[in-house]
PDB file of C-alpha atoms and ligand atoms in Angstrom:
ATOM      1  CA  MET A 139      17.323  31.965   8.028  1.00  0.00           C
ATOM      2  CA  THR A 140      19.041  29.849  10.609  1.00  0.00           C
ATOM      3  CA  ARG A 141      18.339  26.400   9.212  1.00  0.00           C
ATOM      4  CA  THR A 142      19.190  25.016   5.825  1.00  0.00           C
ATOM      5  CA  ARG A 143      16.658  22.238   6.198  1.00  0.00           C
ATOM      6  CA  THR A 144      13.340  21.824   7.908  1.00  0.00           C
ATOM      7  CA  PRO A 145      13.325  18.675  10.017  1.00  0.00           C
ATOM      8  CA  SER A 146      10.953  15.981   8.865  1.00  0.00           C
ATOM      9  CA  ARG A 147       7.949  15.101  10.993  1.00  0.00           C
ATOM     10  CA  ALA A 148       9.957  12.162  12.340  1.00  0.00           C
ATOM     11  CA  GLY A 149      12.796  14.576  13.003  1.00  0.00           C
ATOM     12  CA  TRP A 150      10.547  16.833  15.067  1.00  0.00           C
ATOM     13  CA  LEU A 151       9.214  13.862  17.012  1.00  0.00           C
ATOM     14  CA  ARG A 152      12.747  12.759  17.727  1.00  0.00           C
ATOM     15  CA  ALA A 153      13.742  16.290  18.682  1.00  0.00           C
ATOM     16  CA  MET A 154      10.827  16.328  21.129  1.00  0.00           C
ATOM     17  CA  ALA A 155      11.946  12.991  22.539  1.00  0.00           C
ATOM     18  CA  VAL A 156      15.447  14.402  22.987  1.00  0.00           C
ATOM     19  CA  GLY A 157      13.924  17.448  24.679  1.00  0.00           C
ATOM     20  CA  LEU A 158      12.065  15.196  27.104  1.00  0.00           C
ATOM     21  CA  ALA A 159      15.234  13.244  27.764  1.00  0.00           C
ATOM     22  CA  LEU A 160      17.061  16.481  28.533  1.00  0.00           C
ATOM     23  CA  VAL A 161      14.350  17.437  30.976  1.00  0.00           C
ATOM     24  CA  ALA A 162      14.908  14.098  32.681  1.00  0.00           C
ATOM     25  CA  VAL A 163      18.622  14.845  32.911  1.00  0.00           C
ATOM     26  CA  ALA A 164      17.984  18.369  34.151  1.00  0.00           C
ATOM     27  CA  CYS A 165      15.710  16.980  36.864  1.00  0.00           C
ATOM     28  CA  GLY A 166      18.646  15.385  38.617  1.00  0.00           C
ATOM     29  CA  GLY A 167      19.332  12.199  36.719  1.00  0.00           C
ATOM     30  CA  GLY A 168      22.153  11.411  34.325  1.00  0.00           C
ATOM     31  CA  ALA A 169      22.321  10.706  30.628  1.00  0.00           C
ATOM     32  CA  ASP A 170      21.366   7.115  31.360  1.00  0.00           C
ATOM     33  CA  ASP A 171      18.031   8.239  32.790  1.00  0.00           C
ATOM     34  CA  ALA A 172      17.097   9.092  29.244  1.00  0.00           C
ATOM     35  CA  THR A 173      18.282   5.655  28.201  1.00  0.00           C
ATOM     36  CA  THR A 174      16.394   3.927  30.973  1.00  0.00           C
ATOM     37  CA  THR A 175      13.237   5.833  30.121  1.00  0.00           C
ATOM     38  CA  THR A 176      13.525   4.846  26.486  1.00  0.00           C
ATOM     39  CA  THR A 177      14.102   1.224  27.388  1.00  0.00           C
ATOM     40  CA  ALA A 178      11.202   1.114  29.822  1.00  0.00           C
ATOM     41  CA  ALA A 179       8.911   2.634  27.203  1.00  0.00           C
ATOM     42  CA  GLY A 180      10.084  -0.012  24.748  1.00  0.00           C
ATOM     43  CA  GLY A 181       9.275  -2.975  26.990  1.00  0.00           C
ATOM     44  CA  ALA A 182      11.669  -5.162  28.937  1.00  0.00           C
ATOM     45  CA  PRO A 183      14.033  -3.407  31.354  1.00  0.00           C
ATOM     46  CA  ALA A 184      17.654  -3.360  30.204  1.00  0.00           C
ATOM     47  CA  GLN A 185      19.889  -6.088  31.612  1.00  0.00           C
ATOM     48  CA  ALA A 186      23.317  -5.113  32.901  1.00  0.00           C
ATOM     49  CA  PRO A 187      25.770  -6.760  30.501  1.00  0.00           C
ATOM     50  CA  GLU A 188      28.613  -8.947  31.832  1.00  0.00           C
ATOM     51  CA  HIS A 189      32.127  -7.818  30.961  1.00  0.00           C
ATOM     52  CA  PRO A 190      35.449  -9.656  31.327  1.00  0.00           C
ATOM     53  CA  GLU A 191      36.920  -9.164  34.786  1.00  0.00           C
ATOM     54  CA  GLY A 192      39.419  -6.328  34.932  1.00  0.00           C
ATOM     55  CA  SER A 193      38.385  -4.926  31.523  1.00  0.00           C
ATOM     56  CA  THR A 194      37.843  -1.201  31.032  1.00  0.00           C
ATOM     57  CA  MET A 195      34.164  -1.980  30.424  1.00  0.00           C
ATOM     58  CA  ALA A 196      33.914  -3.743  33.813  1.00  0.00           C
ATOM     59  CA  GLN A 197      35.728  -0.868  35.530  1.00  0.00           C
ATOM     60  CA  VAL A 198      33.501   1.764  33.922  1.00  0.00           C
ATOM     61  CA  GLN A 199      30.411  -0.234  34.812  1.00  0.00           C
ATOM     62  CA  ALA A 200      31.542  -0.500  38.442  1.00  0.00           C
ATOM     63  CA  ALA A 201      32.355   3.227  38.566  1.00  0.00           C
ATOM     64  CA  GLY A 202      28.999   4.062  36.952  1.00  0.00           C
ATOM     65  CA  THR A 203      30.673   6.790  34.885  1.00  0.00           C
ATOM     66  CA  LEU A 204      32.249   6.822  31.430  1.00  0.00           C
ATOM     67  CA  ARG A 205      34.658   9.753  31.145  1.00  0.00           C
ATOM     68  CA  VAL A 206      34.586  11.128  27.598  1.00  0.00           C
ATOM     69  CA  GLY A 207      36.595  13.853  25.899  1.00  0.00           C
ATOM     70  CA  THR A 208      34.639  15.812  23.316  1.00  0.00           C
ATOM     71  CA  LYS A 209      34.417  19.254  21.724  1.00  0.00           C
ATOM     72  CA  PHE A 210      32.313  21.954  23.345  1.00  0.00           C
ATOM     73  CA  ASP A 211      32.133  24.518  20.511  1.00  0.00           C
ATOM     74  CA  GLN A 212      31.273  22.477  17.430  1.00  0.00           C
ATOM     75  CA  PRO A 213      27.541  22.596  16.630  1.00  0.00           C
ATOM     76  CA  GLY A 214      26.383  19.249  15.241  1.00  0.00           C
ATOM     77  CA  PHE A 215      29.194  17.227  16.881  1.00  0.00           C
ATOM     78  CA  GLY A 216      29.873  18.516  20.376  1.00  0.00           C
ATOM     79  CA  LEU A 217      28.336  21.713  21.683  1.00  0.00           C
ATOM     80  CA  LYS A 218      27.943  22.780  25.284  1.00  0.00           C
ATOM     81  CA  ARG A 219      24.944  25.059  25.739  1.00  0.00           C
ATOM     82  CA  ALA A 220      25.952  28.037  27.861  1.00  0.00           C
ATOM     83  CA  THR A 221      22.428  28.373  29.247  1.00  0.00           C
ATOM     84  CA  THR A 222      21.810  24.799  30.396  1.00  0.00           C
ATOM     85  CA  GLY A 223      25.320  23.340  30.537  1.00  0.00           C
ATOM     86  CA  GLU A 224      24.046  20.424  28.430  1.00  0.00           C
ATOM     87  CA  VAL A 225      26.273  18.973  25.708  1.00  0.00           C
ATOM     88  CA  GLU A 226      24.764  17.850  22.428  1.00  0.00           C
ATOM     89  CA  GLY A 227      25.780  16.607  18.984  1.00  0.00           C
ATOM     90  CA  PHE A 228      26.636  13.475  17.052  1.00  0.00           C
ATOM     91  CA  ASP A 229      29.824  12.752  19.008  1.00  0.00           C
ATOM     92  CA  VAL A 230      27.901  13.214  22.247  1.00  0.00           C
ATOM     93  CA  GLU A 231      25.192  10.809  21.066  1.00  0.00           C
ATOM     94  CA  ILE A 232      27.757   8.206  20.011  1.00  0.00           C
ATOM     95  CA  ALA A 233      29.427   8.466  23.428  1.00  0.00           C
ATOM     96  CA  ARG A 234      26.073   8.020  25.190  1.00  0.00           C
ATOM     97  CA  LEU A 235      25.226   4.972  23.075  1.00  0.00           C
ATOM     98  CA  ILE A 236      28.573   3.373  23.956  1.00  0.00           C
ATOM     99  CA  ALA A 237      27.980   4.111  27.647  1.00  0.00           C
ATOM    100  CA  GLU A 238      24.573   2.457  27.341  1.00  0.00           C
ATOM    101  CA  ALA A 239      26.190  -0.625  25.811  1.00  0.00           C
ATOM    102  CA  ILE A 240      28.599  -0.820  28.771  1.00  0.00           C
ATOM    103  CA  GLY A 241      25.703  -0.705  31.192  1.00  0.00           C
ATOM    104  CA  PRO A 242      22.243   0.845  31.357  1.00  0.00           C
ATOM    105  CA  GLU A 243      23.140   2.745  34.528  1.00  0.00           C
ATOM    106  CA  VAL A 244      26.403   4.202  33.225  1.00  0.00           C
ATOM    107  CA  GLU A 245      26.454   8.004  33.081  1.00  0.00           C
ATOM    108  CA  VAL A 246      28.705  10.016  30.782  1.00  0.00           C
ATOM    109  CA  GLU A 247      30.948  12.746  32.114  1.00  0.00           C
ATOM    110  CA  PHE A 248      32.120  15.036  29.318  1.00  0.00           C
ATOM    111  CA  THR A 249      35.447  16.890  29.379  1.00  0.00           C
ATOM    112  CA  GLU A 250      36.282  19.509  26.791  1.00  0.00           C
ATOM    113  CA  SER A 251      39.004  18.155  24.498  1.00  0.00           C
ATOM    114  CA  PRO A 252      40.441  20.709  22.082  1.00  0.00           C
ATOM    115  CA  SER A 253      42.319  19.148  19.165  1.00  0.00           C
ATOM    116  CA  ALA A 254      45.834  19.595  20.594  1.00  0.00           C
ATOM    117  CA  VAL A 255      45.197  17.821  23.919  1.00  0.00           C
ATOM    118  CA  ARG A 256      43.300  14.675  22.857  1.00  0.00           C
ATOM    119  CA  GLU A 257      46.294  12.300  22.972  1.00  0.00           C
ATOM    120  CA  GLN A 258      47.476  13.800  26.245  1.00  0.00           C
ATOM    121  CA  LEU A 259      44.090  13.336  27.933  1.00  0.00           C
ATOM    122  CA  LEU A 260      44.134   9.641  27.006  1.00  0.00           C
ATOM    123  CA  GLU A 261      47.776   9.140  27.930  1.00  0.00           C
ATOM    124  CA  ASN A 262      47.250  10.778  31.334  1.00  0.00           C
ATOM    125  CA  GLY A 263      44.163   8.673  32.007  1.00  0.00           C
ATOM    126  CA  GLU A 264      41.999  11.781  32.430  1.00  0.00           C
ATOM    127  CA  VAL A 265      39.342  10.339  30.123  1.00  0.00           C
ATOM    128  CA  ASP A 266      38.368   6.783  29.149  1.00  0.00           C
ATOM    129  CA  MET A 267      37.801   7.664  25.513  1.00  0.00           C
ATOM    130  CA  VAL A 268      37.754  10.608  23.110  1.00  0.00           C
ATOM    131  CA  VAL A 269      34.892  11.191  20.667  1.00  0.00           C
ATOM    132  CA  ALA A 270      35.815  14.544  19.160  1.00  0.00           C
ATOM    133  CA  THR A 271      35.891  14.748  15.335  1.00  0.00           C
ATOM    134  CA  TYR A 272      39.140  12.831  15.761  1.00  0.00           C
ATOM    135  CA  THR A 273      40.753  11.686  12.514  1.00  0.00           C
ATOM    136  CA  ILE A 274      42.382   8.257  12.585  1.00  0.00           C
ATOM    137  CA  ASN A 275      45.944   8.379  11.267  1.00  0.00           C
ATOM    138  CA  ASP A 276      49.235   6.542  11.709  1.00  0.00           C
ATOM    139  CA  ALA A 277      51.005   9.346  13.566  1.00  0.00           C
ATOM    140  CA  ARG A 278      48.260   9.413  16.200  1.00  0.00           C
ATOM    141  CA  LYS A 279      48.231   5.612  16.400  1.00  0.00           C
ATOM    142  CA  GLU A 280      51.740   5.888  17.842  1.00  0.00           C
ATOM    143  CA  ARG A 281      50.147   7.371  20.961  1.00  0.00           C
ATOM    144  CA  VAL A 282      46.497   6.199  21.096  1.00  0.00           C
ATOM    145  CA  GLY A 283      44.236   3.435  19.819  1.00  0.00           C
ATOM    146  CA  PHE A 284      41.260   4.062  17.531  1.00  0.00           C
ATOM    147  CA  ALA A 285      37.942   2.261  17.274  1.00  0.00           C
ATOM    148  CA  GLY A 286      35.869   3.037  14.210  1.00  0.00           C
ATOM    149  CA  PRO A 287      35.695   4.885  11.926  1.00  0.00           C
ATOM    150  CA  TYR A 288      32.116   5.895  12.719  1.00  0.00           C
ATOM    151  CA  TYR A 289      32.001   8.828  10.279  1.00  0.00           C
ATOM    152  CA  VAL A 290      34.031  10.153   7.329  1.00  0.00           C
ATOM    153  CA  ALA A 291      34.432  13.899   6.745  1.00  0.00           C
ATOM    154  CA  GLY A 292      36.591  15.863   4.303  1.00  0.00           C
ATOM    155  CA  GLN A 293      38.534  19.064   4.841  1.00  0.00           C
ATOM    156  CA  ASP A 294      36.938  22.116   3.245  1.00  0.00           C
ATOM    157  CA  ILE A 295      36.956  25.908   3.513  1.00  0.00           C
ATOM    158  CA  MET A 296      34.550  28.428   5.052  1.00  0.00           C
ATOM    159  CA  VAL A 297      34.464  31.996   3.737  1.00  0.00           C
ATOM    160  CA  PRO A 298      32.297  35.071   4.327  1.00  0.00           C
ATOM    161  CA  ALA A 299      28.921  34.862   2.529  1.00  0.00           C
ATOM    162  CA  GLY A 300      29.297  35.832  -1.109  1.00  0.00           C
ATOM    163  CA  ASN A 301      32.908  34.575  -1.111  1.00  0.00           C
ATOM    164  CA  PRO A 302      34.432  38.056  -1.697  1.00  0.00           C
ATOM    165  CA  LEU A 303      37.934  36.739  -2.496  1.00  0.00           C
ATOM    166  CA  GLY A 304      36.705  34.010  -4.849  1.00  0.00           C
ATOM    167  CA  ILE A 305      38.276  31.114  -2.929  1.00  0.00           C
ATOM    168  CA  GLU A 306      37.318  27.923  -4.761  1.00  0.00           C
ATOM    169  CA  GLY A 307      39.768  25.388  -3.397  1.00  0.00           C
ATOM    170  CA  VAL A 308      42.849  24.777  -1.280  1.00  0.00           C
ATOM    171  CA  ASP A 309      45.251  26.295  -3.870  1.00  0.00           C
ATOM    172  CA  ASP A 310      43.460  29.627  -3.564  1.00  0.00           C
ATOM    173  CA  LEU A 311      44.450  29.791   0.110  1.00  0.00           C
ATOM    174  CA  ASN A 312      48.029  30.706  -0.890  1.00  0.00           C
ATOM    175  CA  GLY A 313      48.584  34.349   0.014  1.00  0.00           C
ATOM    176  CA  LYS A 314      45.374  34.499   2.103  1.00  0.00           C
ATOM    177  CA  ARG A 315      44.919  34.848   5.875  1.00  0.00           C
ATOM    178  CA  VAL A 316      43.674  31.408   6.899  1.00  0.00           C
ATOM    179  CA  CYS A 317      42.636  30.152  10.315  1.00  0.00           C
ATOM    180  CA  SER A 318      42.660  26.634  11.741  1.00  0.00           C
ATOM    181  CA  VAL A 319      43.318  24.857  15.024  1.00  0.00           C
ATOM    182  CA  GLY A 320      46.620  23.703  16.520  1.00  0.00           C
ATOM    183  CA  GLY A 321      47.098  19.935  16.770  1.00  0.00           C
ATOM    184  CA  SER A 322      44.563  19.230  14.008  1.00  0.00           C
ATOM    185  CA  THR A 323      45.100  17.464  10.713  1.00  0.00           C
ATOM    186  CA  SER A 324      43.456  20.551   9.166  1.00  0.00           C
ATOM    187  CA  VAL A 325      46.308  22.866  10.064  1.00  0.00           C
ATOM    188  CA  GLU A 326      48.941  20.358   8.934  1.00  0.00           C
ATOM    189  CA  ASN A 327      47.146  19.852   5.623  1.00  0.00           C
ATOM    190  CA  VAL A 328      46.788  23.555   4.868  1.00  0.00           C
ATOM    191  CA  ARG A 329      50.443  24.192   5.685  1.00  0.00           C
ATOM    192  CA  THR A 330      51.479  21.424   3.262  1.00  0.00           C
ATOM    193  CA  MET A 331      48.927  22.000   0.521  1.00  0.00           C
ATOM    194  CA  ALA A 332      48.929  25.821   0.514  1.00  0.00           C
ATOM    195  CA  PRO A 333      52.454  26.676   1.732  1.00  0.00           C
ATOM    196  CA  GLU A 334      52.044  30.398   0.969  1.00  0.00           C
ATOM    197  CA  ALA A 335      48.958  30.768   3.174  1.00  0.00           C
ATOM    198  CA  GLN A 336      49.344  33.019   6.246  1.00  0.00           C
ATOM    199  CA  VAL A 337      48.075  30.615   8.868  1.00  0.00           C
ATOM    200  CA  THR A 338      46.664  31.664  12.247  1.00  0.00           C
ATOM    201  CA  GLU A 339      46.214  28.855  14.797  1.00  0.00           C
ATOM    202  CA  PHE A 340      43.725  28.961  17.648  1.00  0.00           C
ATOM    203  CA  ASP A 341      42.874  26.215  20.133  1.00  0.00           C
ATOM    204  CA  VAL A 342      39.227  25.875  19.022  1.00  0.00           C
ATOM    205  CA  TYR A 343      37.353  26.470  15.762  1.00  0.00           C
ATOM    206  CA  SER A 344      34.786  28.904  17.164  1.00  0.00           C
ATOM    207  CA  LYS A 345      37.648  31.406  17.667  1.00  0.00           C
ATOM    208  CA  CYS A 346      38.464  31.113  13.949  1.00  0.00           C
ATOM    209  CA  ALA A 347      34.826  31.810  13.105  1.00  0.00           C
ATOM    210  CA  ASP A 348      34.876  34.880  15.382  1.00  0.00           C
ATOM    211  CA  ALA A 349      38.109  36.119  13.781  1.00  0.00           C
ATOM    212  CA  MET A 350      36.541  35.886  10.334  1.00  0.00           C
ATOM    213  CA  GLY A 351      33.523  37.796  11.598  1.00  0.00           C
ATOM    214  CA  ASP A 352      35.878  40.608  12.668  1.00  0.00           C
ATOM    215  CA  GLY A 353      37.677  40.605   9.309  1.00  0.00           C
ATOM    216  CA  ARG A 354      40.953  39.435  10.868  1.00  0.00           C
ATOM    217  CA  ILE A 355      41.179  36.441   8.547  1.00  0.00           C
ATOM    218  CA  ASP A 356      39.906  35.548   5.077  1.00  0.00           C
ATOM    219  CA  ALA A 357      38.987  31.879   5.456  1.00  0.00           C
ATOM    220  CA  VAL A 358      38.659  29.040   7.974  1.00  0.00           C
ATOM    221  CA  THR A 359      39.670  25.521   7.079  1.00  0.00           C
ATOM    222  CA  THR A 360      38.769  22.230   8.731  1.00  0.00           C
ATOM    223  CA  ASP A 361      36.365  19.327   8.184  1.00  0.00           C
ATOM    224  CA  ASN A 362      33.279  20.168   6.106  1.00  0.00           C
ATOM    225  CA  THR A 363      30.748  19.069   8.708  1.00  0.00           C
ATOM    226  CA  ILE A 364      32.377  21.138  11.467  1.00  0.00           C
ATOM    227  CA  LEU A 365      32.217  24.126   9.122  1.00  0.00           C
ATOM    228  CA  LEU A 366      28.549  23.450   8.322  1.00  0.00           C
ATOM    229  CA  GLY A 367      27.747  23.647  12.036  1.00  0.00           C
ATOM    230  CA  LEU A 368      29.588  26.971  12.334  1.00  0.00           C
ATOM    231  CA  ILE A 369      27.822  28.274   9.224  1.00  0.00           C
ATOM    232  CA  GLU A 370      24.448  27.322  10.695  1.00  0.00           C
ATOM    233  CA  LYS A 371      25.393  29.166  13.881  1.00  0.00           C
ATOM    234  CA  SER A 372      26.512  32.255  11.909  1.00  0.00           C
ATOM    235  CA  GLY A 373      22.968  32.724  10.653  1.00  0.00           C
ATOM    236  CA  GLY A 374      23.992  33.242   7.046  1.00  0.00           C
ATOM    237  CA  LYS A 375      27.197  35.269   7.572  1.00  0.00           C
ATOM    238  CA  TYR A 376      29.454  32.476   6.294  1.00  0.00           C
ATOM    239  CA  GLU A 377      29.354  29.880   3.534  1.00  0.00           C
ATOM    240  CA  LEU A 378      31.080  26.633   2.596  1.00  0.00           C
ATOM    241  CA  VAL A 379      33.281  26.517  -0.497  1.00  0.00           C
ATOM    242  CA  GLY A 380      32.156  22.896  -0.953  1.00  0.00           C
ATOM    243  CA  ASN A 381      35.304  21.447  -2.505  1.00  0.00           C
ATOM    244  CA  PRO A 382      36.712  18.931   0.019  1.00  0.00           C
ATOM    245  CA  PHE A 383      40.377  18.069  -0.458  1.00  0.00           C
ATOM    246  CA  THR A 384      41.100  15.358   2.147  1.00  0.00           C
ATOM    247  CA  THR A 385      39.459  12.287   3.693  1.00  0.00           C
ATOM    248  CA  GLU A 386      39.013  12.385   7.491  1.00  0.00           C
ATOM    249  CA  PRO A 387      37.806   9.096   9.009  1.00  0.00           C
ATOM    250  CA  TYR A 388      36.674   9.805  12.575  1.00  0.00           C
ATOM    251  CA  GLY A 389      37.691   7.324  15.235  1.00  0.00           C
ATOM    252  CA  ILE A 390      37.049   6.903  18.926  1.00  0.00           C
ATOM    253  CA  GLY A 391      40.330   7.372  20.738  1.00  0.00           C
ATOM    254  CA  VAL A 392      41.183   4.953  23.547  1.00  0.00           C
ATOM    255  CA  PRO A 393      44.412   4.244  25.438  1.00  0.00           C
ATOM    256  CA  LYS A 394      46.890   2.785  22.960  1.00  0.00           C
ATOM    257  CA  ASP A 395      47.166  -0.762  24.281  1.00  0.00           C
ATOM    258  CA  ASP A 396      43.563  -1.291  25.359  1.00  0.00           C
ATOM    259  CA  VAL A 397      42.668  -3.580  22.455  1.00  0.00           C
ATOM    260  CA  GLU A 398      39.840  -5.204  24.450  1.00  0.00           C
ATOM    261  CA  PHE A 399      38.064  -1.853  24.905  1.00  0.00           C
ATOM    262  CA  ARG A 400      38.733  -0.924  21.268  1.00  0.00           C
ATOM    263  CA  ASN A 401      37.175  -4.216  20.125  1.00  0.00           C
ATOM    264  CA  PHE A 402      34.185  -3.689  22.406  1.00  0.00           C
ATOM    265  CA  ILE A 403      33.584  -0.230  20.909  1.00  0.00           C
ATOM    266  CA  ASN A 404      33.942  -1.643  17.387  1.00  0.00           C
ATOM    267  CA  ASP A 405      31.370  -4.347  18.179  1.00  0.00           C
ATOM    268  CA  THR A 406      29.070  -1.679  19.621  1.00  0.00           C
ATOM    269  CA  LEU A 407      29.421   0.525  16.541  1.00  0.00           C
ATOM    270  CA  GLU A 408      28.497  -2.395  14.298  1.00  0.00           C
ATOM    271  CA  ASP A 409      25.431  -3.037  16.477  1.00  0.00           C
ATOM    272  CA  LEU A 410      24.460   0.645  16.230  1.00  0.00           C
ATOM    273  CA  TYR A 411      24.819   0.539  12.448  1.00  0.00           C
ATOM    274  CA  ALA A 412      22.639  -2.578  12.222  1.00  0.00           C
ATOM    275  CA  SER A 413      19.951  -1.365  14.640  1.00  0.00           C
ATOM    276  CA  GLY A 414      19.525   2.016  12.949  1.00  0.00           C
ATOM    277  CA  GLU A 415      20.553   3.887  16.117  1.00  0.00           C
ATOM    278  CA  TRP A 416      23.594   5.347  14.353  1.00  0.00           C
ATOM    279  CA  ALA A 417      21.332   6.749  11.617  1.00  0.00           C
ATOM    280  CA  ASP A 418      18.853   8.086  14.214  1.00  0.00           C
ATOM    281  CA  ALA A 419      21.661   9.818  16.107  1.00  0.00           C
ATOM    282  CA  TYR A 420      22.905  11.302  12.835  1.00  0.00           C
ATOM    283  CA  GLU A 421      19.475  12.533  11.830  1.00  0.00           C
ATOM    284  CA  ARG A 422      18.787  14.365  15.067  1.00  0.00           C
ATOM    285  CA  THR A 423      22.211  16.071  15.103  1.00  0.00           C
ATOM    286  CA  LEU A 424      24.172  16.503  11.861  1.00  0.00           C
ATOM    287  CA  GLY A 425      21.023  15.760   9.899  1.00  0.00           C
ATOM    288  CA  GLN A 426      19.873  19.256  10.818  1.00  0.00           C
ATOM    289  CA  PHE A 427      22.637  20.689   8.570  1.00  0.00           C
ATOM    290  CA  VAL A 428      23.120  17.946   5.983  1.00  0.00           C
ATOM    291  CA  ASP A 429      20.339  16.640   3.781  1.00  0.00           C
ATOM    292  CA  GLU A 430      21.367  13.051   3.281  1.00  0.00           C
ATOM    293  CA  ILE A 431      22.061  10.447   5.907  1.00  0.00           C
ATOM    294  CA  PRO A 432      25.167   8.635   4.634  1.00  0.00           C
ATOM    295  CA  GLU A 433      25.892   4.942   4.984  1.00  0.00           C
ATOM    296  CA  PRO A 434      27.998   4.310   8.083  1.00  0.00           C
ATOM    297  CA  PRO A 435      31.627   3.501   7.244  1.00  0.00           C
ATOM    298  CA  GLU A 436      33.069   0.033   7.720  1.00  0.00           C
ATOM    299  CA  VAL A 437      34.837  -0.476  11.033  1.00  0.00           C
ATOM    300  CA  ASP A 438      38.578  -0.995  10.622  1.00  0.00           C
ATOM    301  CA  ARG A 439      39.921  -3.580  13.102  1.00  0.00           C
ATOM    302  CA  TYR A 440      43.616  -2.971  12.619  1.00  0.00           C
TER     303      TYR A 440
HETATM  304  N1  LIG B  84      39.375  15.787  12.059  1.00  0.00           N
HETATM  305  C1  LIG B  84      40.497  16.657  12.164  1.00  0.00           C
HETATM  306  C2  LIG B  84      41.411  16.263  13.291  1.00  0.00           C
HETATM  307  O1  LIG B  84      41.158  15.320  14.002  1.00  0.00           O
HETATM  308  C3  LIG B  84      40.090  18.103  12.300  1.00  0.00           C
HETATM  309  C4  LIG B  84      39.017  18.370  13.297  1.00  0.00           C
HETATM  310  C5  LIG B  84      39.525  18.580  14.701  1.00  0.00           C
HETATM  311  O2  LIG B  84      40.532  19.268  14.889  1.00  0.00           O
HETATM  312  O3  LIG B  84      38.885  18.074  15.607  1.00  0.00           O
HETATM  313  O4  LIG B  84      42.432  16.851  13.491  1.00  0.00           O
END
């Protein structure tokens, strides 16, 4: 069994719509072709919004491209398909919806952003924003700004199916071979909360999943929804312990002092919550692994 849940009829219809949109992209257009198609089908053509002169939104609109850092190996959030080169997932959808709010013609260019390089990519101006299962916290706010949160996860543990070592929570990781990713809150948390764990750090979570498949480690720890995507991909080889021990509010990283862009993204998120587009994006991505669509979290305009 590869799916824990059969998509609803509406889910299938949406999946088909996404498939059609991908065909449009594959036929030479950009992500916004899908947007334009949707808008045209819905009636009036989309108007190009007006942005304050000199703002990031105005610059992105003029460039026609929003440069976004995301994950490429996290099913459900950000996954790049080896066969088609397409990226998909909730983070990808959120990024596309923000691009659409900047301007109907704006395309999204995705750059892989492993956990340890997210701040650096923003500081170097290599991307305009990062949407990459990126927990908002004070240490990171020293270097980047955060819009959102747009989702709240919790750190959990993934073990081989059947849980052979009987790992029930973070305390049980002491003395075990545990894998996580450098530069993540997950690895910091496990080092603090299970100081006797033998921690292996990789740059991306899929390498942890592979290492567990080879028996090189006993458990993988990071956010529950990331783990659920990896479990889905494992086809039943792995399972979730299901005992989250942290709160991980996901934000959209922007350059630290770009408050105008941060506010614009916050306004956009609130619009997406109100219009139901956030819930639709959730249903066609993470909704494939998780039964309930949660309420979107309240935006924090710090
Ligand atoms: N949300 C956590 C973080 O931002 C873990 C997931 C990740 O590494 O992307 O560090």
